[in-house]
CSV table of C-alpha atoms and ligand atoms in Angstrom, one decimal:
chain,number,residue,atom,x,y,z
E,1,MET,CA,-38.6,17.7,25.0
E,2,TYR,CA,-35.4,19.2,23.8
E,3,ARG,CA,-34.3,18.7,20.3
E,4,ALA,CA,-30.9,19.2,18.5
E,5,PRO,CA,-30.7,22.9,17.5
E,6,ARG,CA,-32.0,23.7,14.0
E,7,GLY,CA,-29.4,22.9,11.3
E,8,THR,CA,-27.6,20.3,13.6
E,9,PHE,CA,-28.1,16.6,13.8
E,10,ASP,CA,-26.9,13.6,15.8
E,11,ILE,CA,-24.8,11.0,14.1
E,12,LEU,CA,-26.3,7.8,15.5
E,13,PRO,CA,-24.4,4.5,15.7
E,14,ASP,CA,-26.0,3.1,12.6
E,15,GLN,CA,-24.6,6.1,10.6
E,16,GLN,CA,-21.1,5.9,12.1
E,17,ALA,CA,-19.9,3.3,9.6
E,18,TYR,CA,-19.9,6.0,6.8
E,19,TRP,CA,-18.0,8.4,9.1
E,20,GLN,CA,-15.5,5.9,10.2
E,21,TYR,CA,-14.9,4.8,6.6
E,22,ILE,CA,-14.4,8.3,5.4
E,23,ARG,CA,-12.0,9.1,8.3
E,24,SER,CA,-9.9,6.0,7.6
E,25,LYS,CA,-9.7,7.0,3.9
E,26,VAL,CA,-8.7,10.5,4.9
E,27,ALA,CA,-5.9,9.2,7.1
E,28,ASP,CA,-4.7,6.9,4.3
E,29,ILE,CA,-4.7,9.7,1.6
E,30,CYS,CA,-2.9,12.2,3.9
E,31,GLN,CA,-0.3,9.6,4.6
E,32,LEU,CA,0.1,8.9,0.9
E,33,TYR,CA,0.6,12.6,0.0
E,34,GLY,CA,2.6,13.5,3.0
E,35,TYR,CA,0.2,15.8,4.9
E,36,GLU,CA,0.3,16.1,8.7
E,37,ARG,CA,-2.6,16.6,11.0
E,38,ILE,CA,-3.2,19.8,12.8
E,39,ASP,CA,-6.0,20.6,15.2
E,40,THR,CA,-6.9,24.2,15.9
E,41,PRO,CA,-9.4,25.5,18.5
E,42,ILE,CA,-13.1,25.4,17.7
E,43,PHE,CA,-13.2,29.2,18.3
E,44,GLU,CA,-10.8,32.0,17.3
E,45,SER,CA,-10.8,35.8,17.6
E,46,SER,CA,-13.6,37.1,15.3
E,47,GLY,CA,-11.1,39.5,13.6
E,48,LEU,CA,-9.2,36.5,12.1
E,49,PHE,CA,-12.2,35.5,10.0
E,50,VAL,CA,-13.3,39.0,9.2
E,51,ARG,CA,-9.9,39.8,7.9
E,52,SER,CA,-9.3,36.6,6.0
E,53,ILE,CA,-12.8,35.6,4.6
E,54,GLY,CA,-13.6,39.1,3.8
E,55,ASP,CA,-16.0,41.8,5.1
E,56,ASP,CA,-18.4,41.5,2.2
E,57,THR,CA,-18.9,37.8,2.1
E,58,ASP,CA,-22.1,36.0,3.2
E,59,ILE,CA,-20.1,34.1,5.8
E,60,VAL,CA,-18.9,37.3,7.6
E,61,GLN,CA,-22.1,39.3,6.9
E,62,LYS,CA,-24.7,36.8,8.0
E,63,GLU,CA,-23.3,33.4,9.0
E,64,MET,CA,-20.8,33.7,11.9
E,65,TYR,CA,-21.6,32.5,15.4
E,66,THR,CA,-20.0,35.4,17.2
E,67,PHE,CA,-20.1,36.1,20.9
E,68,ASP,CA,-18.3,37.9,23.7
E,69,ASP,CA,-16.8,35.7,26.3
E,70,ARG,CA,-16.9,36.6,30.0
E,71,GLY,CA,-13.6,38.4,29.7
E,72,GLY,CA,-14.9,40.7,27.0
E,73,ASP,CA,-13.0,39.0,24.1
E,74,GLN,CA,-15.0,38.7,20.8
E,75,LEU,CA,-14.8,35.2,19.5
E,76,THR,CA,-16.3,33.3,16.6
E,77,LEU,CA,-17.0,29.6,16.2
E,78,ARG,CA,-14.8,28.7,13.3
E,79,PRO,CA,-16.8,28.8,10.0
E,80,GLU,CA,-13.9,27.2,8.0
E,81,GLY,CA,-10.5,25.8,8.5
E,82,THR,CA,-8.1,27.8,6.3
E,83,ALA,CA,-7.8,31.0,8.4
E,84,PRO,CA,-7.1,29.1,11.7
E,85,VAL,CA,-4.4,27.0,9.9
E,86,CYS,CA,-2.8,30.2,8.6
E,87,ARG,CA,-2.9,31.7,12.0
E,88,ALA,CA,-1.2,28.7,13.5
E,89,TYR,CA,1.4,28.6,10.7
E,90,LEU,CA,2.4,32.2,11.7
E,91,GLU,CA,2.0,31.7,15.5
E,92,HIS,CA,4.3,28.7,15.5
E,93,GLY,CA,6.9,30.0,13.1
E,94,MET,CA,6.2,27.3,10.5
E,95,TYR,CA,7.8,29.6,7.9
E,96,ASN,CA,11.1,28.3,9.4
E,97,PHE,CA,10.2,24.7,8.5
E,98,PRO,CA,11.0,23.2,5.0
E,99,GLN,CA,8.4,24.7,2.6
E,100,PRO,CA,5.8,23.9,1.6
E,101,VAL,CA,4.2,22.9,5.0
E,102,ARG,CA,1.5,20.3,4.3
E,103,LEU,CA,-1.2,20.2,6.8
E,104,TYR,CA,-4.7,18.6,7.1
E,105,TYR,CA,-7.6,18.9,9.6
E,106,ILE,CA,-10.9,17.3,10.2
E,107,GLY,CA,-13.5,18.8,12.5
E,108,PRO,CA,-16.8,20.7,12.9
E,109,SER,CA,-17.4,24.1,11.4
E,110,PHE,CA,-20.3,26.5,12.1
E,111,ARG,CA,-22.3,28.7,9.8
E,112,TYR,CA,-25.7,30.2,10.5
E,113,GLU,CA,-27.2,29.3,7.1
E,114,ARG,CA,-30.8,28.4,6.1
E,115,PRO,CA,-30.8,24.7,6.8
E,116,GLN,CA,-31.7,22.4,3.9
E,117,ALA,CA,-30.5,19.0,2.5
E,118,GLY,CA,-26.7,19.2,2.5
E,119,ARG,CA,-26.5,22.5,4.3
E,120,TYR,CA,-26.3,22.6,8.1
E,121,ARG,CA,-25.4,25.1,10.8
E,122,GLN,CA,-22.8,22.6,12.1
E,123,HIS,CA,-21.0,20.6,9.5
E,124,TRP,CA,-17.8,18.6,9.4
E,125,GLN,CA,-14.9,19.6,7.2
E,126,PHE,CA,-11.9,17.7,6.1
E,127,GLY,CA,-9.4,20.2,4.7
E,128,VAL,CA,-5.8,20.3,3.5
E,129,GLU,CA,-3.4,23.3,3.1
E,130,ALA,CA,0.0,23.4,1.4
E,131,ILE,CA,1.6,26.7,2.5
E,132,GLY,CA,4.8,28.1,1.1
E,133,GLU,CA,4.8,27.0,-2.5
E,134,SER,CA,3.6,28.9,-5.7
E,135,ASP,CA,4.4,26.3,-8.3
E,136,ALA,CA,1.4,25.0,-10.2
E,137,SER,CA,2.4,21.4,-9.5
E,138,ILE,CA,1.2,21.8,-5.9
E,139,ASP,CA,-2.2,23.1,-7.1
E,140,ALA,CA,-2.3,19.9,-9.1
E,141,GLU,CA,-1.4,17.8,-6.1
E,142,ILE,CA,-4.2,19.4,-3.9
E,143,ILE,CA,-6.8,18.8,-6.7
E,144,ASP,CA,-5.6,15.3,-7.3
E,145,MET,CA,-5.7,14.6,-3.6
E,146,ALA,CA,-9.3,15.7,-3.4
E,147,TRP,CA,-10.2,13.7,-6.4
E,148,SER,CA,-8.5,10.6,-5.0
E,149,LEU,CA,-10.3,10.9,-1.8
E,150,TYR,CA,-13.7,10.8,-3.5
E,151,ARG,CA,-12.6,8.0,-5.7
E,152,SER,CA,-11.3,6.0,-2.7
E,153,VAL,CA,-14.7,6.1,-1.0
E,154,GLY,CA,-16.2,4.8,-4.2
E,155,LEU,CA,-17.8,8.1,-5.5
E,156,ARG,CA,-18.2,8.1,-9.3
E,157,ASP,CA,-19.5,10.5,-12.0
E,158,LEU,CA,-17.8,13.6,-10.6
E,159,VAL,CA,-17.0,16.8,-12.4
E,160,LEU,CA,-14.0,18.9,-11.6
E,161,LYS,CA,-14.7,22.6,-12.3
E,162,LEU,CA,-11.7,24.9,-12.5
E,163,ASN,CA,-11.0,28.6,-13.0
E,164,SER,CA,-8.4,31.2,-12.4
E,165,ILE,CA,-9.4,34.6,-11.0
E,166,GLY,CA,-6.0,36.2,-11.3
E,167,CYS,CA,-3.9,38.1,-8.9
E,168,PRO,CA,-3.7,41.7,-7.5
E,169,LYS,CA,-1.8,42.7,-10.7
E,170,CYS,CA,-4.4,41.6,-13.2
E,171,ARG,CA,-7.7,41.3,-11.3
E,172,PRO,CA,-8.4,45.1,-11.1
E,173,GLN,CA,-8.7,45.2,-14.9
E,174,TYR,CA,-11.0,42.2,-14.9
E,175,LEU,CA,-13.1,43.8,-12.2
E,176,GLU,CA,-13.3,46.9,-14.2
E,177,ALA,CA,-14.6,45.1,-17.2
E,178,LEU,CA,-17.1,43.2,-15.1
E,179,LYS,CA,-18.4,46.5,-13.6
E,180,ASN,CA,-18.7,48.0,-17.0
E,181,TYR,CA,-20.6,45.0,-18.3
E,182,TYR,CA,-23.0,44.8,-15.4
E,183,SER,CA,-23.5,48.6,-15.2
E,184,GLN,CA,-24.9,48.5,-18.7
E,185,ASN,CA,-27.4,45.8,-17.4
E,186,PHE,CA,-28.0,47.3,-14.0
E,187,ASP,CA,-31.8,47.2,-14.1
E,188,ARG,CA,-31.9,43.6,-14.8
E,189,LEU,CA,-29.7,42.6,-11.7
E,190,CYS,CA,-31.3,41.2,-8.6
E,191,SER,CA,-31.3,43.5,-5.6
E,192,ASP,CA,-28.4,41.6,-4.0
E,193,CYS,CA,-26.3,42.0,-7.1
E,194,LYS,CA,-27.1,45.6,-7.4
E,195,ARG,CA,-25.4,46.0,-4.0
E,196,ARG,CA,-22.5,43.7,-5.0
E,197,LEU,CA,-21.7,45.6,-8.2
E,198,ASP,CA,-19.5,48.2,-6.5
E,199,ARG,CA,-18.2,46.1,-3.6
E,200,ASN,CA,-17.7,42.6,-4.9
E,201,PRO,CA,-18.6,42.3,-8.6
E,202,LEU,CA,-17.0,38.8,-8.8
E,203,ARG,CA,-19.8,37.4,-6.7
E,204,ILE,CA,-22.5,38.4,-9.3
E,205,LEU,CA,-21.1,35.6,-11.5
E,206,ASP,CA,-22.0,33.1,-8.8
E,207,CYS,CA,-25.7,34.4,-8.2
E,208,LYS,CA,-28.4,31.8,-8.5
E,209,ASN,CA,-31.0,34.3,-9.6
E,210,GLU,CA,-32.3,33.3,-13.1
E,211,THR,CA,-31.7,36.8,-14.8
E,212,CYS,CA,-28.3,37.1,-13.2
E,213,MET,CA,-27.4,33.7,-14.4
E,214,SER,CA,-28.4,34.5,-17.9
E,215,LEU,CA,-26.5,37.8,-17.8
E,216,ALA,CA,-23.4,35.9,-16.5
E,217,GLU,CA,-23.4,34.0,-19.9
E,218,GLN,CA,-22.2,37.0,-21.8
E,219,ALA,CA,-20.0,38.5,-19.0
E,220,PRO,CA,-16.3,39.0,-19.4
E,221,ARG,CA,-14.2,36.0,-18.5
E,222,SER,CA,-11.4,36.2,-15.9
E,223,ILE,CA,-9.1,33.9,-17.9
E,224,ASP,CA,-9.1,36.5,-20.7
E,225,TYR,CA,-7.7,39.1,-18.4
E,226,LEU,CA,-4.9,37.1,-16.7
E,227,CYS,CA,-1.4,38.6,-16.6
E,228,ASP,CA,1.3,36.6,-18.3
E,229,ASP,CA,2.4,34.9,-15.0
E,230,CYS,CA,-1.2,33.9,-14.0
E,231,ALA,CA,-1.9,32.7,-17.5
E,232,GLU,CA,1.3,30.5,-17.5
E,233,HIS,CA,0.4,29.2,-14.0
E,234,PHE,CA,-3.0,28.3,-15.2
E,235,ARG,CA,-1.6,26.6,-18.4
E,236,LEU,CA,0.8,24.5,-16.4
E,237,LEU,CA,-1.8,23.5,-13.9
E,238,VAL,CA,-4.1,22.3,-16.7
E,239,ARG,CA,-1.1,20.4,-18.1
E,240,TYR,CA,-0.2,18.7,-14.8
E,241,LEU,CA,-3.8,17.7,-14.3
E,242,GLU,CA,-3.8,16.2,-17.6
E,243,ILE,CA,-0.7,14.2,-16.8
E,244,LEU,CA,-2.5,13.0,-13.7
E,245,GLY,CA,-5.4,11.9,-15.8
E,246,LEU,CA,-7.8,14.6,-14.6
E,247,ARG,CA,-10.0,16.4,-17.1
E,248,PRO,CA,-11.1,19.8,-15.6
E,249,GLU,CA,-14.0,21.6,-17.0
E,250,VAL,CA,-13.2,25.3,-17.1
E,251,ASP,CA,-16.1,27.2,-15.5
E,252,HIS,CA,-15.9,30.9,-16.1
E,253,HIS,CA,-18.5,31.6,-13.4
E,254,LEU,CA,-16.6,29.8,-10.7
E,255,VAL,CA,-15.4,32.5,-8.1
E,256,ARG,CA,-16.1,30.8,-4.7
E,257,GLY,CA,-17.6,32.5,-1.6
E,258,LEU,CA,-14.5,33.5,0.3
E,259,ASP,CA,-12.5,36.6,-0.6
E,260,TYR,CA,-9.0,35.3,0.0
E,261,TYR,CA,-8.6,33.4,-3.3
E,262,THR,CA,-6.1,34.3,-6.0
E,263,ARG,CA,-5.4,32.4,-9.3
E,264,THR,CA,-6.7,28.8,-9.0
E,265,VAL,CA,-10.2,28.1,-7.8
E,266,PHE,CA,-11.9,24.7,-8.1
E,267,GLU,CA,-14.9,22.7,-7.1
E,268,ILE,CA,-15.9,19.0,-7.4
E,269,GLN,CA,-19.5,18.2,-8.0
E,270,PRO,CA,-21.5,15.2,-8.9
E,271,HIS,CA,-22.2,15.1,-12.6
E,272,ALA,CA,-26.0,15.1,-12.4
E,273,GLU,CA,-26.4,17.8,-9.8
E,274,GLU,CA,-26.2,21.5,-10.1
E,275,GLY,CA,-26.5,24.3,-7.5
E,276,ALA,CA,-24.7,25.4,-4.4
E,277,GLN,CA,-25.4,22.4,-2.2
E,278,SER,CA,-24.3,20.0,-4.8
E,279,THR,CA,-20.7,21.0,-4.4
E,280,ILE,CA,-19.0,18.2,-2.4
E,281,GLY,CA,-15.7,20.1,-2.0
E,282,GLY,CA,-13.8,23.1,-3.2
E,283,GLY,CA,-10.7,25.2,-2.7
E,284,GLY,CA,-8.1,27.4,-4.3
E,285,ARG,CA,-5.0,29.4,-4.0
E,286,TYR,CA,-4.7,32.2,-1.4
E,287,ASP,CA,-1.4,33.8,-2.1
E,288,GLY,CA,-2.1,37.0,-0.2
E,289,LEU,CA,-3.6,35.6,3.0
E,290,ILE,CA,-0.6,34.9,5.1
E,291,GLU,CA,0.7,38.5,4.4
E,292,GLU,CA,-2.8,39.8,5.2
E,293,LEU,CA,-2.5,38.1,8.6
E,294,GLY,CA,0.9,39.8,9.3
E,295,GLY,CA,3.4,37.3,7.8
E,296,LYS,CA,5.7,37.7,4.8
E,297,PRO,CA,4.3,37.2,1.3
E,298,THR,CA,3.7,33.4,1.3
E,299,PRO,CA,1.9,31.5,-1.5
E,300,ALA,CA,-0.5,28.8,-0.5
E,301,ILE,CA,-3.3,26.6,-1.7
E,302,GLY,CA,-5.9,24.3,-0.1
E,303,PHE,CA,-9.1,22.4,-0.3
E,304,ALA,CA,-12.0,21.4,2.0
E,305,THR,CA,-14.9,18.9,1.7
E,306,GLY,CA,-18.0,18.6,3.8
E,307,ILE,CA,-18.1,15.1,5.3
E,308,GLU,CA,-22.0,15.3,5.3
E,309,ARG,CA,-21.9,15.9,1.6
E,310,MET,CA,-19.7,13.0,1.0
E,311,VAL,CA,-22.0,10.7,3.0
E,312,VAL,CA,-25.1,12.0,1.1
E,313,ASN,CA,-23.5,11.3,-2.3
E,314,MET,CA,-22.2,8.0,-1.2
E,315,LYS,CA,-25.8,7.0,-0.2
E,316,ARG,CA,-27.2,8.4,-3.4
E,317,GLN,CA,-24.8,6.4,-5.4
E,318,GLY,CA,-25.6,3.2,-3.4
E,319,ILE,CA,-22.1,2.7,-2.2
E,320,GLU,CA,-21.9,-0.3,0.1
E,321,LEU,CA,-19.6,-0.3,3.1
E,322,PRO,CA,-17.7,-3.1,4.5
E,323,PRO,CA,-19.8,-4.7,7.3
E,324,ALA,CA,-19.3,-3.1,10.7
E,325,SER,CA,-17.3,-5.4,13.0
E,326,ARG,CA,-19.5,-7.1,15.6
E,327,PRO,CA,-18.5,-8.4,19.0
E,328,GLU,CA,-17.2,-11.9,18.6
E,329,ALA,CA,-18.7,-13.4,21.7
E,330,PHE,CA,-21.7,-13.2,24.0
E,331,VAL,CA,-21.6,-14.6,27.5
E,332,ALA,CA,-24.8,-16.1,28.9
E,333,PHE,CA,-25.3,-17.5,32.4
E,334,LEU,CA,-27.9,-19.2,34.6
E,335,GLY,CA,-28.1,-18.2,38.2
E,336,GLN,CA,-26.2,-15.8,40.4
E,337,GLU,CA,-23.1,-18.0,41.0
E,338,ALA,CA,-22.7,-18.5,37.2
E,339,LYS,CA,-23.2,-14.8,36.7
E,340,GLU,CA,-20.2,-14.0,38.9
E,341,LYS,CA,-18.2,-16.5,36.9
E,342,ALA,CA,-19.5,-14.9,33.7
E,343,VAL,CA,-18.4,-11.4,34.9
E,344,GLU,CA,-14.9,-12.9,35.5
E,345,CYS,CA,-14.8,-14.6,32.1
E,346,VAL,CA,-15.9,-11.5,30.2
E,347,GLY,CA,-13.0,-9.6,31.8
E,348,TRP,CA,-10.5,-12.4,30.7
E,349,MET,CA,-11.9,-12.5,27.2
E,350,ARG,CA,-11.7,-8.8,26.7
E,351,GLY,CA,-8.1,-9.0,28.1
E,352,GLU,CA,-7.3,-11.4,25.3
E,353,GLY,CA,-8.7,-8.9,22.8
E,354,ILE,CA,-11.9,-10.8,22.1
E,355,GLY,CA,-14.9,-8.4,21.7
E,356,THR,CA,-17.4,-9.7,24.3
E,357,ILE,CA,-20.8,-8.7,25.5
E,358,LEU,CA,-22.2,-9.9,28.9
E,359,ALA,CA,-25.9,-10.8,29.0
E,360,SER,CA,-27.9,-8.2,30.8
E,361,GLY,CA,-30.5,-8.8,33.5
E,362,ASN,CA,-31.4,-12.3,34.7
E,363,ARG,CA,-33.3,-13.6,31.7
E,364,SER,CA,-34.0,-17.2,30.5
E,365,LEU,CA,-31.4,-18.9,28.4
E,366,LYS,CA,-33.6,-18.5,25.4
E,367,ALA,CA,-34.0,-14.8,25.9
E,368,GLN,CA,-30.2,-14.4,26.4
E,369,LEU,CA,-29.5,-16.3,23.1
E,370,ARG,CA,-32.0,-14.0,21.3
E,371,GLN,CA,-29.9,-11.1,22.7
E,372,ALA,CA,-26.7,-12.7,21.3
E,373,ASN,CA,-28.3,-12.9,17.9
E,374,THR,CA,-29.4,-9.2,18.0
E,375,PHE,CA,-25.8,-8.2,18.8
E,376,GLY,CA,-24.6,-10.4,15.8
E,377,ALA,CA,-22.2,-12.3,18.0
E,378,SER,CA,-20.5,-15.3,16.3
E,379,PHE,CA,-20.3,-17.4,19.5
E,380,ALA,CA,-22.1,-17.7,22.8
E,381,VAL,CA,-20.3,-18.9,25.9
E,382,ILE,CA,-22.9,-20.3,28.2
E,383,ILE,CA,-22.3,-20.9,31.9
E,384,GLY,CA,-25.0,-23.0,33.6
E,385,GLU,CA,-25.0,-24.9,36.9
E,386,ASP,CA,-23.5,-28.0,35.3
E,387,GLU,CA,-20.7,-26.2,33.7
E,388,LEU,CA,-20.0,-24.3,36.8
E,389,ARG,CA,-19.7,-27.6,38.8
E,390,ASP,CA,-17.5,-29.2,36.1
E,391,GLY,CA,-15.3,-26.2,35.5
E,392,LEU,CA,-16.4,-26.0,31.8
E,393,VAL,CA,-18.3,-23.7,29.6
E,394,MET,CA,-20.7,-24.4,26.7
E,395,LEU,CA,-19.4,-22.9,23.5
E,396,ARG,CA,-22.2,-22.3,21.0
E,397,ASP,CA,-21.7,-21.4,17.3
E,398,MET,CA,-24.5,-18.9,16.8
E,399,SER,CA,-24.6,-19.4,13.0
E,400,GLY,CA,-25.1,-23.1,12.9
E,401,GLY,CA,-26.4,-23.7,16.5
E,402,GLU,CA,-23.8,-26.5,17.2
E,403,GLN,CA,-22.6,-26.4,20.8
E,404,ARG,CA,-19.9,-28.3,22.8
E,405,ARG,CA,-18.8,-28.4,26.4
E,406,VAL,CA,-15.1,-27.3,26.6
E,407,THR,CA,-12.7,-25.8,29.1
E,408,PHE,CA,-12.6,-22.0,29.3
E,409,ASP,CA,-9.1,-22.1,27.8
E,410,GLU,CA,-10.3,-24.2,24.8
E,411,ALA,CA,-13.2,-21.7,24.3
E,412,LEU,CA,-10.7,-18.9,24.3
E,413,GLN,CA,-8.6,-20.7,21.7
E,414,ALA,CA,-11.6,-21.4,19.5
E,415,LEU,CA,-12.6,-17.7,19.7
E,416,GLN,CA,-9.2,-16.5,18.9
E,417,GLN,CA,-9.0,-18.9,15.9
E,418,SER,CA,-12.4,-17.8,14.5
E,419,GLY,CA,-11.5,-14.0,15.0
E,420,LYS,CA,-8.4,-14.4,12.6
I,501,HAM,P1,-16.2,26.2,1.4
I,501,HAM,O1,-16.4,25.9,-0.1
I,501,HAM,O2,-16.8,27.3,2.1
I,501,HAM,O3,-14.6,26.4,1.5
I,501,HAM,O4,-16.5,24.9,2.2
I,501,HAM,C1,-15.8,23.7,1.9
I,501,HAM,C2,-16.8,22.5,1.8
I,501,HAM,O5,-17.5,22.5,3.1
I,501,HAM,C3,-18.0,22.8,0.9
I,501,HAM,O6,-17.7,22.3,-0.4
I,501,HAM,C4,-19.0,21.9,1.5
I,501,HAM,O7,-18.8,20.5,1.1
I,501,HAM,C5,-18.8,22.0,2.9
I,501,HAM,N1,-19.8,23.0,3.5
I,501,HAM,C6,-19.6,24.3,3.6
I,501,HAM,N2,-20.7,24.9,4.2
I,501,HAM,C7,-21.5,23.9,4.5
I,501,HAM,C8,-22.8,23.8,5.3
I,501,HAM,N3,-23.4,24.8,5.8
I,501,HAM,N4,-23.3,22.6,5.4
I,501,HAM,C9,-22.7,21.4,5.0
I,501,HAM,N5,-21.5,21.5,4.4
I,501,HAM,C10,-20.9,22.6,4.1
I,501,HAM,C11,-13.9,26.5,2.6
I,501,HAM,O8,-14.4,26.5,3.8
I,501,HAM,C12,-12.4,26.8,2.4
I,501,HAM,N6,-11.8,26.9,3.7
I,501,HAM,C13,-11.8,25.7,1.6
I,501,HAM,C14,-10.4,25.9,1.4
I,501,HAM,C15,-9.3,25.3,2.0
I,501,HAM,N7,-9.8,26.7,0.5
I,501,HAM,C16,-8.5,26.7,0.6
I,501,HAM,N8,-8.2,25.8,1.5
């Protein structure tokens, strides 16, 4: 028997309510904040991701699904949405549009990770990107939008973690200080971090090894090394967040796993959970990325959330969803001639916008009514020999069991009334 590939799963009908609910909230929030939808291809040239996410990141080193197509092009299933959106921004000359350009996307992403709860090889991301604005008020807008989405699906007890990792002007001094600090403690670093020390010392702060975590406690903090502009940007961001009623927790170890970030980085986590998989969503500023991809210097910021992680947390918090809508009517029949009438009636009913299911097979009336109950239909329309002869139908209220013989038009009217 074939099974879904490791790290992937089917979303069965009984789970779709969560997904549908989240999608509808996403659409509402994006409309509210003025973000427009963009869809990019599921695969892109591999170079796009290597260039933007960074050579030394786990994603590029170990997690990309990369393949050569039959024409010899090297392609990668998108591991995230920011780089493709920036590629599209440049390709379609969106720098000529009024700035910032506000975009959102929702779709699957692929990372060859070790599967565990909340970590999959195919996961769905909803993300937003605001490209072409450096003001801290847009950082606040993006963070507020993420927060509002979680609140709108009912999630509570969340923590907003915030940090600033500076810009190309001030970061080198900070990296130098980090290297100095960790060089003095080199022997205590895990083997991964020993390797990271020269190439990507920021990532040591994020290491989940116990000794590395305790070393991080005393490590130099990026916000102490910010240049005046970055410090002012951070101060204003915290101020705007306060005005919006958000209370960020400054986390000096928050650096994020993608190399394109500058200044603002943030993550949102459930209060009680710690650890990499507990992050529901995160993002940050990437002021150098558009230029890195061949455009003019263009500031930008964005955010993405895993839909699976939203669903897991909604279930954990016992969030009830509005009941799924059920078909309004079920059409039962007795005999071949009545069946033909039933097929015709079902067509008319759907044409009138009434969700209708036709009984399957040629079962007894009792069995058909049991089916109607299983589907959760509010009414059954029954066509027997007598009804056929008299040009009527039997309309049965499935909740109370009362039934009456009516014309088909009367049945339609009753169904339309009850559906309102
Ligand atoms: P990221 O933190 O790598 O950021 O991913 C964003 C979110 O996607 C995570 O917070 C998590 O909810 C979900 N996620 C990531 N990997 C997995 C996985 N293997 N299984 C399940 N869920 C996962 C980005 O991708 C950036 N592009 C976000 C961004 C947008 N930054 C600026 N703009």
